[in-house]
Short mmCIF file of C-alpha atoms in Angstrom, two decimals:
data_model
loop_
_atom_site.label_atom_id
_atom_site.label_comp_id
_atom_site.label_asym_id
_atom_site.label_seq_id
_atom_site.Cartn_x
_atom_site.Cartn_y
_atom_site.Cartn_z
CA UNK A 1 59.29 204.57 119.34
CA UNK A 2 56.83 201.91 120.50
CA UNK A 3 57.22 198.22 119.81
CA UNK A 4 54.25 198.46 117.39
CA UNK A 5 56.07 201.05 115.32
CA UNK A 6 59.31 199.07 115.32
CA UNK A 7 57.53 196.20 113.69
CA UNK A 8 59.12 195.02 110.47
CA UNK A 9 57.10 196.20 107.46
CA UNK A 10 55.48 193.62 105.17
CA UNK A 11 57.60 193.05 102.08
CA UNK A 12 57.10 191.14 98.90
CA UNK A 13 59.32 188.31 100.16
CA UNK A 14 57.06 187.73 103.12
CA UNK A 15 53.99 187.44 100.99
CA UNK A 16 55.42 184.67 98.92
CA UNK A 17 55.78 182.12 101.62
CA UNK A 18 52.17 182.17 102.44
CA UNK A 19 52.97 181.35 106.15
CA UNK A 20 51.05 184.23 107.65
CA UNK A 21 47.83 184.09 105.67
CA UNK A 22 47.19 180.60 104.12
CA UNK A 23 45.77 177.53 105.88
CA UNK A 24 48.37 175.09 106.97
CA UNK A 25 47.87 171.41 107.20
CA UNK A 26 45.37 170.43 109.92
CA UNK A 27 44.10 174.01 110.52
CA UNK A 28 40.44 174.30 111.37
CA UNK A 29 38.49 176.33 108.80
CA UNK A 30 34.98 177.69 108.51
CA UNK A 31 33.60 178.00 104.99
CA UNK A 32 31.27 180.84 104.10
CA UNK A 33 28.95 180.29 101.13
CA UNK A 34 27.19 183.43 99.91
CA UNK A 35 24.54 183.36 97.17
CA UNK A 36 24.10 186.79 95.57
CA UNK A 37 20.69 187.37 93.82
CA UNK A 38 19.55 184.19 92.01
CA UNK A 39 23.02 182.67 91.45
CA UNK A 40 23.69 179.02 92.28
CA UNK A 41 27.09 178.05 93.64
CA UNK A 42 29.02 174.83 93.85
CA UNK A 43 29.63 174.15 97.62
CA UNK A 44 31.22 170.76 97.04
CA UNK A 45 33.90 172.29 94.80
CA UNK A 46 34.75 174.86 97.41
CA UNK A 47 35.03 172.16 100.12
CA UNK A 48 37.45 170.28 97.84
CA UNK A 49 39.48 173.44 97.35
CA UNK A 50 39.78 173.96 101.12
CA UNK A 51 40.84 170.31 101.66
CA UNK A 52 43.42 170.57 98.89
CA UNK A 53 44.89 173.64 100.58
CA UNK A 54 45.33 171.53 103.81
CA UNK A 55 42.52 172.98 105.81
CA UNK A 56 40.17 170.89 107.94
CA UNK A 57 36.55 171.97 107.40
CA UNK A 58 34.83 172.07 110.82
CA UNK A 59 31.78 174.25 110.00
CA UNK A 60 29.96 176.10 107.22
CA UNK A 61 27.85 179.17 107.07
CA UNK A 62 25.18 179.87 104.44
CA UNK A 63 24.14 183.34 103.42
CA UNK A 64 21.95 184.80 100.71
CA UNK A 65 21.94 188.41 99.74
CA UNK A 66 20.66 190.56 96.92
CA UNK A 67 23.96 192.39 96.76
CA UNK A 68 27.30 192.40 98.79
CA UNK A 69 27.55 194.64 101.85
CA UNK A 70 30.17 197.22 101.10
CA UNK A 71 31.77 196.87 104.48
CA UNK A 72 31.74 193.18 105.34
CA UNK A 73 30.26 191.47 102.21
CA UNK A 74 27.80 189.47 104.35
CA UNK A 75 26.23 192.06 106.58
CA UNK A 76 26.38 192.84 110.31
CA UNK A 77 24.11 190.09 111.37
CA UNK A 78 25.97 187.34 109.58
CA UNK A 79 29.29 188.72 110.99
CA UNK A 80 28.04 188.31 114.49
CA UNK A 81 26.81 184.75 113.72
CA UNK A 82 30.17 183.98 112.10
CA UNK A 83 32.04 185.36 115.22
CA UNK A 84 30.02 183.08 117.44
CA UNK A 85 30.76 180.16 115.17
CA UNK A 86 34.52 180.89 115.21
CA UNK A 87 34.53 181.06 119.01
CA UNK A 88 32.58 177.86 119.37
CA UNK A 89 34.89 175.84 117.15
CA UNK A 90 38.14 177.75 117.77
CA UNK A 91 39.05 177.84 114.15
CA UNK A 92 42.22 179.38 112.64
CA UNK A 93 40.96 180.69 109.31
CA UNK A 94 37.64 181.66 107.64
CA UNK A 95 37.37 180.94 103.93
CA UNK A 96 34.94 182.87 101.69
CA UNK A 97 33.65 181.31 98.43
CA UNK A 98 33.72 184.82 96.84
CA UNK A 99 36.36 187.43 96.03
CA UNK A 100 36.60 190.03 98.72
CA UNK A 101 37.86 193.60 98.42
CA UNK A 102 40.96 194.61 100.51
CA UNK A 103 38.76 196.69 102.81
CA UNK A 104 36.26 193.85 103.33
CA UNK A 105 38.94 191.39 104.07
CA UNK A 106 40.49 193.83 106.57
CA UNK A 107 37.18 194.59 108.25
CA UNK A 108 36.32 190.95 108.66
CA UNK A 109 39.68 190.04 110.15
CA UNK A 110 39.24 192.86 112.65
CA UNK A 111 35.77 191.74 113.59
CA UNK A 112 36.44 188.01 113.72
CA UNK A 113 39.93 188.09 115.13
CA UNK A 114 40.81 185.36 112.59
CA UNK A 115 42.60 185.18 109.30
CA UNK A 116 40.15 185.64 106.40
CA UNK A 117 40.88 184.28 102.91
CA UNK A 118 38.76 184.60 99.76
CA UNK A 119 38.39 182.28 96.85
CA UNK A 120 41.14 183.72 94.76
CA UNK A 121 43.61 183.72 97.74
CA UNK A 122 42.74 180.13 98.45
CA UNK A 123 43.41 179.06 94.87
CA UNK A 124 46.77 180.95 94.85
CA UNK A 125 47.74 179.13 98.02
CA UNK A 126 47.07 175.74 96.36
CA UNK A 127 49.09 176.72 93.41
CA UNK A 128 51.95 177.81 95.69
CA UNK A 129 51.97 174.42 97.34
CA UNK A 130 51.85 172.49 94.03
CA UNK A 131 54.49 174.41 91.96
CA UNK A 132 57.69 172.31 91.59
CA UNK A 133 59.54 173.70 88.57
CA UNK A 134 61.34 177.04 88.41
CA UNK A 135 58.81 178.22 85.86
CA UNK A 136 55.91 177.27 87.91
CA UNK A 137 57.15 178.99 91.07
CA UNK A 138 57.77 182.23 89.09
CA UNK A 139 54.27 182.17 87.69
CA UNK A 140 52.78 181.66 91.13
CA UNK A 141 54.98 184.36 92.63
CA UNK A 142 53.83 186.78 89.87
CA UNK A 143 50.18 186.04 90.61
CA UNK A 144 50.62 186.50 94.23
CA UNK A 145 52.54 189.81 93.80
CA UNK A 146 49.85 191.17 91.43
CA UNK A 147 47.26 190.32 94.05
CA UNK A 148 49.36 191.74 96.95
CA UNK A 149 49.89 195.06 95.17
CA UNK A 150 46.16 195.74 95.42
CA UNK A 151 46.01 194.96 99.12
CA UNK A 152 48.61 197.40 100.45
CA UNK A 153 45.83 199.71 101.73
CA UNK A 154 46.81 202.23 104.49
CA UNK A 155 48.92 199.64 106.20
CA UNK A 156 52.00 201.76 106.73
CA UNK A 157 51.02 205.31 106.11
CA UNK A 158 52.18 206.34 109.61
CA UNK A 159 55.76 205.67 108.57
CA UNK A 160 57.78 208.25 106.63
CA UNK A 161 61.35 208.32 105.41
CA UNK A 162 63.01 211.71 105.78
CA UNK A 163 65.20 212.66 102.82
CA UNK A 164 68.74 213.92 103.77
CA UNK A 165 70.31 217.16 102.60
CA UNK A 166 69.69 220.84 103.15
CA UNK A 167 66.23 221.96 102.01
CA UNK A 168 64.84 218.52 101.99
CA UNK A 169 63.15 218.35 105.38
CA UNK A 170 59.72 217.53 104.24
CA UNK A 171 57.87 214.15 104.29
CA UNK A 172 59.70 211.51 102.33
CA UNK A 173 58.73 208.16 100.99
CA UNK A 174 56.17 206.25 103.21
CA UNK A 175 56.64 202.57 103.92
CA UNK A 176 53.50 201.91 101.77
CA UNK A 177 55.13 203.61 98.84
CA UNK A 178 58.36 201.54 99.56
CA UNK A 179 56.51 198.28 99.57
CA UNK A 180 54.73 199.13 96.31
CA UNK A 181 58.02 200.12 94.65
CA UNK A 182 59.69 196.89 95.79
CA UNK A 183 56.74 194.83 94.50
CA UNK A 184 56.84 196.65 91.28
CA UNK A 185 60.58 195.95 90.82
CA UNK A 186 60.11 192.30 91.60
CA UNK A 187 57.18 191.98 89.16
CA UNK A 188 59.31 193.43 86.36
CA UNK A 189 62.09 190.92 87.17
CA UNK A 190 59.73 188.00 87.04
CA UNK A 191 58.06 189.17 83.86
CA UNK A 192 61.52 189.36 82.19
CA UNK A 193 62.30 185.76 83.26
CA UNK A 194 58.92 184.50 82.15
CA UNK A 195 59.31 186.26 78.79
CA UNK A 196 62.51 184.20 78.28
CA UNK A 197 60.51 181.03 79.13
CA UNK A 198 57.85 182.23 76.62
CA UNK A 199 60.49 182.72 73.91
CA UNK A 200 61.87 179.23 74.67
CA UNK A 201 58.44 177.59 74.33
CA UNK A 202 57.84 179.50 71.15
CA UNK A 203 61.00 178.21 69.63
CA UNK A 204 60.03 174.63 70.60
CA UNK A 205 56.63 175.17 68.88
CA UNK A 206 58.21 176.56 65.75
CA UNK A 207 60.57 173.56 65.55
CA UNK A 208 57.71 171.17 65.84
CA UNK A 209 55.77 173.01 63.10
CA UNK A 210 58.80 172.89 60.79
CA UNK A 211 59.04 169.10 61.40
CA UNK A 212 55.22 168.94 61.09
CA UNK A 213 54.82 167.33 64.45
CA UNK A 214 51.38 168.04 65.75
CA UNK A 215 50.72 168.99 69.37
CA UNK A 216 47.85 167.68 71.41
CA UNK A 217 47.02 169.49 74.61
CA UNK A 218 45.07 167.79 77.37
CA UNK A 219 42.60 170.22 78.99
CA UNK A 220 39.66 169.86 81.37
CA UNK A 221 38.33 170.65 84.81
CA UNK A 222 40.65 170.07 87.62
CA UNK A 223 40.66 166.48 88.97
CA UNK A 224 39.01 165.20 85.78
CA UNK A 225 41.76 162.56 85.22
CA UNK A 226 44.01 164.49 82.73
CA UNK A 227 47.33 163.35 84.28
CA UNK A 228 46.14 159.73 84.57
CA UNK A 229 45.29 159.72 80.88
CA UNK A 230 48.62 161.39 80.04
CA UNK A 231 50.46 158.71 81.92
CA UNK A 232 48.59 155.90 80.26
CA UNK A 233 49.22 157.33 76.81
CA UNK A 234 52.92 158.29 77.25
CA UNK A 235 54.09 156.26 80.29
CA UNK A 236 55.48 159.49 81.78
CA UNK A 237 54.69 158.80 85.37
CA UNK A 238 53.77 162.39 86.24
CA UNK A 239 52.18 163.19 89.57
CA UNK A 240 48.51 162.20 89.53
CA UNK A 241 46.26 162.27 92.66
CA UNK A 242 42.53 162.60 93.47
CA UNK A 243 42.81 166.22 94.44
CA UNK A 244 42.28 169.64 92.83
CA UNK A 245 45.26 171.14 90.96
CA UNK A 246 47.50 168.10 91.38
CA UNK A 247 49.26 169.21 88.14
CA UNK A 248 50.71 172.72 87.84
CA UNK A 249 53.87 172.35 85.79
CA UNK A 250 53.08 171.40 82.12
CA UNK A 251 54.71 168.24 80.86
CA UNK A 252 55.40 167.35 77.29
CA UNK A 253 56.03 163.90 75.82
CA UNK A 254 56.34 162.38 72.40
CA UNK A 255 53.85 159.75 71.21
CA UNK A 256 53.99 157.68 67.94
CA UNK A 257 50.61 157.25 66.42
CA UNK A 258 50.01 154.73 63.57
CA UNK A 259 49.20 156.56 60.44
CA UNK A 260 50.20 160.00 61.91
CA UNK A 261 53.73 159.58 63.09
CA UNK A 262 55.26 161.61 65.99
CA UNK A 263 52.78 163.56 68.10
CA UNK A 264 53.60 165.84 71.19
CA UNK A 265 51.18 165.31 74.04
CA UNK A 266 51.04 168.14 76.66
CA UNK A 267 49.59 167.75 80.17
CA UNK A 268 48.35 171.12 81.38
CA UNK A 269 46.96 172.77 84.52
CA UNK A 270 43.30 172.09 85.25
CA UNK A 271 40.65 174.77 84.93
CA UNK A 272 38.16 175.79 87.59
CA UNK A 273 35.02 177.89 87.74
CA UNK A 274 35.80 181.61 87.68
CA UNK A 275 39.56 181.13 87.09
CA UNK A 276 41.22 184.12 88.76
CA UNK A 277 42.45 186.77 86.35
CA UNK A 278 45.82 186.86 88.22
CA UNK A 279 46.41 183.25 87.28
CA UNK A 280 45.45 183.76 83.63
CA UNK A 281 47.91 186.61 83.36
CA UNK A 282 50.68 184.92 85.29
CA UNK A 283 50.33 181.57 83.38
CA UNK A 284 50.27 183.12 80.03
CA UNK A 285 53.39 181.26 78.85
CA UNK A 286 51.86 177.95 79.95
CA UNK A 287 48.43 178.62 78.55
CA UNK A 288 49.93 179.35 75.21
CA UNK A 289 50.58 175.59 74.86
CA UNK A 290 46.82 175.23 74.82
CA UNK A 291 46.13 178.10 72.50
CA UNK A 292 48.76 176.98 69.94
CA UNK A 293 47.85 173.32 70.05
CA UNK A 294 46.66 171.48 66.86
CA UNK A 295 44.03 169.49 68.83
CA UNK A 296 42.62 169.75 72.32
CA UNK A 297 41.70 166.64 74.32
CA UNK A 298 38.97 167.79 76.63
CA UNK A 299 38.77 165.34 79.49
CA UNK A 300 35.41 165.17 81.22
CA UNK A 301 34.75 163.28 84.47
CA UNK A 302 31.30 161.67 83.69
CA UNK A 303 31.21 160.15 87.23
CA UNK A 304 30.77 163.73 88.59
CA UNK A 305 27.03 164.54 88.94
CA UNK A 306 27.66 168.01 87.65
CA UNK A 307 29.89 166.93 84.80
CA UNK A 308 27.79 168.81 82.17
CA UNK A 309 28.23 172.01 84.07
CA UNK A 310 31.94 171.43 84.48
CA UNK A 311 32.08 170.84 80.72
CA UNK A 312 30.48 174.19 80.02
CA UNK A 313 32.75 175.97 82.50
CA UNK A 314 35.91 174.62 80.69
CA UNK A 315 34.49 175.98 77.36
CA UNK A 316 34.00 179.33 79.09
CA UNK A 317 37.66 179.30 80.33
CA UNK A 318 38.99 178.29 76.84
CA UNK A 319 37.09 181.26 75.39
CA UNK A 320 38.60 183.46 78.11
CA UNK A 321 42.24 182.55 77.15
CA UNK A 322 41.52 182.55 73.43
CA UNK A 323 41.55 178.80 72.64
CA UNK A 324 37.99 178.35 71.79
CA UNK A 325 38.85 178.07 68.05
CA UNK A 326 41.17 175.09 68.43
CA UNK A 327 39.80 171.78 67.20
CA UNK A 328 38.62 169.61 70.05
CA UNK A 329 38.05 165.94 70.71
CA UNK A 330 36.14 165.18 73.95
CA UNK A 331 37.20 162.31 76.27
CA UNK A 332 34.56 161.30 78.71
CA UNK A 333 36.63 159.66 81.43
CA UNK A 334 35.97 157.36 84.52
CA UNK A 335 33.29 155.25 82.90
CA UNK A 336 34.42 152.45 85.19
CA UNK A 337 32.61 154.35 87.94
CA UNK A 338 29.35 154.47 85.99
CA UNK A 339 27.58 151.13 85.58
CA UNK A 340 26.13 150.61 82.07
CA UNK A 341 28.64 152.70 80.25
CA UNK A 342 30.92 151.07 77.76
CA UNK A 343 34.04 152.25 75.83
CA UNK A 344 33.08 153.61 72.45
CA UNK A 345 33.57 156.43 69.93
CA UNK A 346 30.79 158.89 69.06
CA UNK A 347 30.93 160.62 65.70
CA UNK A 348 29.32 163.61 64.12
CA UNK A 349 27.11 163.75 60.98
CA UNK A 350 30.20 163.66 58.72
CA UNK A 351 31.59 160.58 60.50
CA UNK A 352 34.45 162.36 62.28
CA UNK A 353 35.20 161.39 65.89
CA UNK A 354 33.46 163.79 68.29
CA UNK A 355 33.71 162.03 71.64
CA UNK A 356 35.52 158.95 73.15
CA UNK A 357 34.07 157.13 76.16
CA UNK A 358 36.80 155.34 78.25
CA UNK A 359 38.55 154.93 81.62
CA UNK A 360 42.08 156.25 81.71
CA UNK A 361 43.02 153.51 84.07
CA UNK A 362 42.13 150.84 81.43
CA UNK A 363 44.91 150.39 78.92
CA UNK A 364 42.63 148.17 76.73
CA UNK A 365 40.52 151.43 76.09
CA UNK A 366 43.40 153.28 74.60
CA UNK A 367 43.12 151.71 71.02
CA UNK A 368 39.80 153.66 70.62
CA UNK A 369 41.59 156.91 71.67
CA UNK A 370 44.43 156.16 69.28
CA UNK A 371 41.94 155.55 66.50
CA UNK A 372 40.11 158.80 67.22
CA UNK A 373 43.36 160.75 67.46
CA UNK A 374 44.63 159.36 64.10
CA UNK A 375 41.46 160.31 62.32
CA UNK A 376 41.43 163.82 63.89
CA UNK A 377 45.15 164.56 63.15
CA UNK A 378 45.72 162.46 59.99
CA UNK A 379 42.59 163.34 58.07
CA UNK A 380 42.77 159.90 56.46
CA UNK A 381 45.61 157.50 55.79
CA UNK A 382 46.88 156.24 52.42
CA UNK A 383 48.85 152.97 52.40
CA UNK A 384 51.47 152.29 49.77
CA UNK A 385 54.67 150.27 49.15
CA UNK A 386 57.79 151.89 47.81
CA UNK A 387 61.29 150.80 47.07
CA UNK A 388 64.25 152.88 48.15
CA UNK A 389 67.85 152.30 46.96
CA UNK A 390 70.54 152.11 49.61
CA UNK A 391 71.70 155.54 48.46
CA UNK A 392 68.50 157.00 49.96
CA UNK A 393 69.40 156.16 53.56
CA UNK A 394 68.62 159.76 54.70
CA UNK A 395 65.11 159.54 53.19
CA UNK A 396 64.51 156.24 54.90
CA UNK A 397 65.69 157.78 58.17
CA UNK A 398 63.16 160.62 57.77
CA UNK A 399 60.28 158.11 57.18
CA UNK A 400 61.20 156.26 60.40
CA UNK A 401 61.56 159.42 62.40
CA UNK A 402 58.03 160.51 61.45
CA UNK A 403 56.64 156.94 62.30
CA UNK A 404 55.45 156.29 58.74
CA UNK A 405 57.13 152.92 58.13
CA UNK A 406 54.84 149.94 58.94
CA UNK A 407 57.04 147.17 57.53
CA UNK A 408 60.47 146.80 55.88
CA UNK A 409 62.24 144.14 53.88
CA UNK A 410 65.57 144.07 52.13
CA UNK A 411 65.51 143.07 48.42
CA UNK A 412 69.13 142.04 47.78
CA UNK A 413 71.05 144.78 46.10
CA UNK A 414 67.93 146.64 44.91
CA UNK A 415 67.37 148.44 48.24
CA UNK A 416 64.66 148.54 50.89
CA UNK A 417 61.03 147.60 50.26
CA UNK A 418 58.93 149.76 52.65
CA UNK A 419 55.27 149.58 53.52
CA UNK A 420 54.10 153.09 54.48
CA UNK A 421 51.00 154.62 56.04
CA UNK A 422 50.92 158.24 54.81
CA UNK A 423 48.56 160.78 56.42
CA UNK A 424 46.81 163.09 54.10
CA UNK A 425 48.78 166.05 55.47
CA UNK A 426 52.23 164.45 55.07
CA UNK A 427 54.85 166.40 53.08
CA UNK A 428 55.63 165.04 49.69
CA UNK A 429 59.37 165.75 49.92
CA UNK A 430 59.62 163.03 52.64
CA UNK A 431 59.82 160.65 49.58
CA UNK A 432 62.87 161.28 47.40
CA UNK A 433 62.78 161.28 43.55
CA UNK A 434 64.52 157.92 43.41
CA UNK A 435 61.75 156.27 45.35
CA UNK A 436 59.88 153.66 43.16
CA UNK A 437 56.15 153.17 43.74
CA UNK A 438 55.22 149.49 43.83
CA UNK A 439 51.75 149.46 45.29
CA UNK A 440 49.19 152.16 46.17
CA UNK A 441 48.39 153.70 42.80
CA UNK A 442 49.66 156.94 41.33
CA UNK A 443 46.34 158.61 42.08
CA UNK A 444 46.62 157.91 45.85
CA UNK A 445 50.30 158.70 46.56
CA UNK A 446 52.24 161.71 45.14
CA UNK A 447 55.98 161.12 45.02
CA UNK A 448 58.22 164.15 45.25
CA UNK A 449 60.11 165.56 42.32
CA UNK A 450 62.90 166.55 44.68
CA UNK A 451 63.39 166.40 48.35
CA UNK A 452 65.77 167.63 51.00
CA UNK A 453 66.32 167.06 54.72
CA UNK A 454 63.67 169.01 56.70
#
């Protein structure tokens, strides 16, 4: 058997490391931008993706075609030009701003003598670098395996495994079939683990709904400033950098809003144009935090010249994952980079907050966002003053836990005098039957006839 045939077959474990196919830090890369028909691409975004993956962009090739070439996507002439470009710059990898079929990728690698990576493969590599939590790594591994399963094309059909036993002398399982089987087994294992994660998240959401704690999910285009805004709101200190897909693992923090009470803020993964289907399927458990939220904070980077296009692309992704029906408040971020823009709230015809202009780095802009969040989540706040006897300590604890107590004084032996800010959607049983209404009016505040611990 030749050395070539003794070569170790590619297994699912090798594909996960990304060491053989993805750009390593400092590798030279050539970017190939192809415009099909009359479409317009975003070359600056693809450059940013390449740099986020650790590649050093040394050259770019432009191509325009009516339709992709079935063999090489860009045609024979462009392949020759690309080969000369690779030789001149001695690059390590060629990156395509389109998805390539397995055969196109294989033909290009054979013609160029370089590693070839398409748009989806590049995004998956960035995700593999950014994943830190166990859940994030499982989701990235699932997306990689789903992609790898479509790229095992005639790679090992020359190998066969002979079955033992009398009468079983025919061709056995090929190495290609073995790889597919191993990948299928691993995918099933990961799906079972992610299903447990999904159930755990679902239990957390049910608990928040029972306690009537609303969830606000921060969404937006990648690198729009979502994590910076999240840190300013919650003081969480999550990783925030000026790079694409800096956040992969979702983070949840509790925030107390005046007039609303406890609110859970979720920082989620950023979206991108033409989000790969493998990622949508693999990150289903994470994306459910967005679909099941009570309010979406759509962060838009207004310092980006194409921010309106980015905004529409986020809406398209939200529709793709089934979150387009969730109420939304837009946050137009980074106004500090745009001279002439000031922090303000824009409202619709009914006077409801529609958009907040701010800079996530400016803490003095946050009161505007708090105000808009309170109006979106609270639906109006009613102020009242009640007296609770000392025997109603459990009810007093509930009111504090929900962030509804604005001021408290002790009135001798009569109990506590509490100034409350009650949102319109607050449960009446938070106030026990022994609560005495002092100010606020019977028409504004409805006291419970009976309450119990939620």
